[in-house]
Amino acid sequence: MTAKELKESLVREKWDPATLELAIHTQFKCQYCGLDFLSSVNAYDSIEVEHIVPKNPGADEPSNKTLVCRTCNKMKRRWNPELHAPTQSDRQGLLSVAAEYIQDKRKKKAQEVARVKILAEQLFDVLKEDNQLANNRLEVTGDSLGGSSAPQS
């Protein structure tokens, strides 16, 4: 098959032509963290089109868009790489500054997750000792969740 025929096949697989061009440019990977979108259903379902420079003042044109995973897009939000890049940075320069920003946020989030994991494991150990998990007697209340309330059935 030719490249054109393969692209047409992907469009038939519900790929928007503009998004497909972004995917080809990023080799079907997140522009910021490198997640391979074709590695799993979760990765595939996390694909999002991202404005490198937020829409206002950024443009809504292909040169201001890239493909990223949902996590990186959420972490970047409306952060503007133009405000942190050297003067007159090109597209690749803006992408590099944004990737650096997101990698820093990912490191901080990984540290947070590691701390929460340790505490959660300790909590489960204590609950197991008290047989609260095995006997399914754990009751979640608004007070135990910092003011949140559990769904009522």
Coordinates of C-alpha atoms in Angstrom, one line a residue:
M1 CA 0.0 0.0 0.0
T2 CA 1.1 3.6 -0.6
A3 CA 1.3 6.2 2.1
K4 CA -1.8 7.8 0.8
E5 CA -3.8 4.6 0.9
L6 CA -2.6 3.9 4.4
K7 CA -3.6 7.3 5.6
E8 CA -7.1 6.8 3.9
S9 CA -7.3 3.5 5.8
L10 CA -6.6 5.2 9.1
V11 CA -9.2 7.9 8.3
R12 CA -11.7 5.0 7.8
E13 CA -10.6 3.8 11.3
K14 CA -12.1 7.1 12.6
W15 CA -8.9 9.2 12.5
D16 CA -9.5 12.9 11.8
P17 CA -7.2 13.8 8.9
A18 CA -5.7 16.8 10.8
T19 CA -5.2 14.7 13.9
L20 CA -3.6 11.9 11.9
E21 CA -1.0 14.4 10.5
L22 CA -0.2 15.4 14.0
A23 CA 0.1 11.7 15.0
I24 CA 2.4 11.0 12.1
H25 CA 4.6 14.0 13.1
T26 CA 4.9 12.7 16.7
Q27 CA 5.2 9.1 15.5
F28 CA 2.0 8.2 17.4
K29 CA 3.7 9.3 20.7
C30 CA 3.0 12.0 23.2
Q31 CA 5.0 15.1 22.2
Y32 CA 5.9 15.8 25.9
C33 CA 6.5 12.5 27.7
G34 CA 6.9 10.0 24.8
L35 CA 4.0 7.7 25.7
D36 CA 3.4 5.3 22.8
F37 CA -0.3 5.8 21.9
L38 CA -0.4 2.4 20.3
S39 CA 0.9 0.5 23.3
S40 CA -2.4 -0.1 25.0
V41 CA -6.1 0.8 25.0
N42 CA -5.5 3.3 27.9
A43 CA -2.7 5.0 26.0
Y44 CA -4.8 5.1 22.8
D45 CA -7.7 6.6 24.6
S46 CA -5.6 9.3 26.2
I47 CA -4.8 11.0 22.9
E48 CA -5.5 14.7 22.9
V49 CA -4.8 17.6 20.5
E50 CA -2.9 20.2 22.4
H51 CA -2.4 23.9 21.7
I52 CA 1.3 24.6 22.2
V53 CA 0.5 28.2 23.0
P54 CA -2.9 28.4 24.6
K55 CA -5.6 29.4 22.1
N56 CA -5.8 33.0 23.4
P57 CA -3.3 34.5 22.4
G58 CA -2.2 31.5 20.5
A59 CA -3.5 30.5 17.1
D60 CA -5.9 27.7 16.3
E61 CA -3.8 26.5 13.4
P62 CA -1.8 23.3 12.8
S63 CA 1.5 24.9 13.5
N64 CA 0.3 25.6 17.1
K65 CA -1.0 22.1 17.7
T66 CA 0.6 18.8 18.7
L67 CA -0.6 15.4 20.0
V68 CA -0.2 14.7 23.7
C69 CA -1.5 12.3 26.3
R70 CA -4.3 13.4 28.6
T71 CA -2.0 13.6 31.6
C72 CA 0.5 16.0 29.9
N73 CA -2.3 18.1 28.6
K74 CA -3.9 18.4 32.0
M75 CA -0.5 19.2 33.6
K76 CA 0.2 21.9 31.0
R77 CA -3.3 23.4 30.9
R78 CA -3.0 27.1 29.9
W79 CA 0.7 27.4 30.8
N80 CA 2.2 29.5 28.0
P81 CA 5.7 28.4 26.8
E82 CA 6.2 31.8 25.0
L83 CA 6.5 33.5 28.4
H84 CA 9.4 31.2 29.4
A85 CA 11.2 30.5 26.1
P86 CA 14.0 32.6 24.6
T87 CA 12.8 35.5 22.5
Q88 CA 11.5 34.5 19.0
S89 CA 11.5 30.8 19.7
D90 CA 10.3 28.6 16.9
R91 CA 7.8 25.7 17.3
Q92 CA 10.5 23.2 18.3
G93 CA 11.8 25.7 20.9
L94 CA 8.3 26.2 22.4
L95 CA 7.8 22.4 22.5
S96 CA 11.1 21.9 24.3
V97 CA 10.3 24.5 26.9
A98 CA 6.8 23.0 27.4
A99 CA 8.2 19.4 27.6
E100 CA 10.7 20.6 30.3
Y101 CA 7.9 22.2 32.3
I102 CA 5.8 19.1 32.1
Q103 CA 8.7 16.8 33.0
D104 CA 9.2 18.9 36.1
K105 CA 5.6 18.7 37.0
R106 CA 5.6 14.9 36.4
K107 CA 8.6 14.5 38.8
K108 CA 6.8 16.4 41.5
K109 CA 3.6 14.3 40.9
A110 CA 5.7 11.1 41.0
Q111 CA 7.0 12.1 44.4
E112 CA 3.5 12.8 45.6
V113 CA 2.3 9.4 44.4
A114 CA 5.2 7.7 46.1
R115 CA 4.3 9.3 49.4
V116 CA 0.6 8.5 49.0
K117 CA 1.5 4.9 48.1
I118 CA 3.5 4.4 51.2
L119 CA 0.7 5.8 53.4
A120 CA -1.9 3.7 51.6
E121 CA 0.1 0.5 52.1
Q122 CA 0.6 1.3 55.7
L123 CA -3.2 2.0 56.1
F124 CA -4.0 -1.4 54.4
D125 CA -1.5 -3.2 56.7
V126 CA -3.2 -1.6 59.8
L127 CA -6.7 -2.4 58.4
K128 CA -5.7 -6.0 57.7
E129 CA -4.4 -6.4 61.2
D130 CA -7.7 -5.1 62.5
N131 CA -9.6 -7.4 60.1
Q132 CA -11.5 -4.5 58.8
L133 CA -10.7 -5.3 55.2
A134 CA -11.3 -9.1 55.5
N135 CA -14.6 -8.6 57.2
N136 CA -15.7 -5.8 54.9
R137 CA -16.6 -3.6 57.9
L138 CA -14.8 -0.5 56.6
E139 CA -17.3 2.4 56.6
V140 CA -16.4 5.5 54.7
T141 CA -17.8 8.7 56.2
G142 CA -17.5 12.4 55.2
D143 CA -15.3 13.0 58.2
S144 CA -12.8 10.3 57.2
L145 CA -12.4 11.8 53.7
G146 CA -11.6 15.3 54.8
G147 CA -15.2 16.6 54.4
S148 CA -16.2 14.7 51.3
S149 CA -19.1 12.4 51.5
A150 CA -19.3 8.9 50.2
P151 CA -22.1 8.0 47.7
Q152 CA -25.3 7.0 49.5
S153 CA -27.1 3.9 48.3

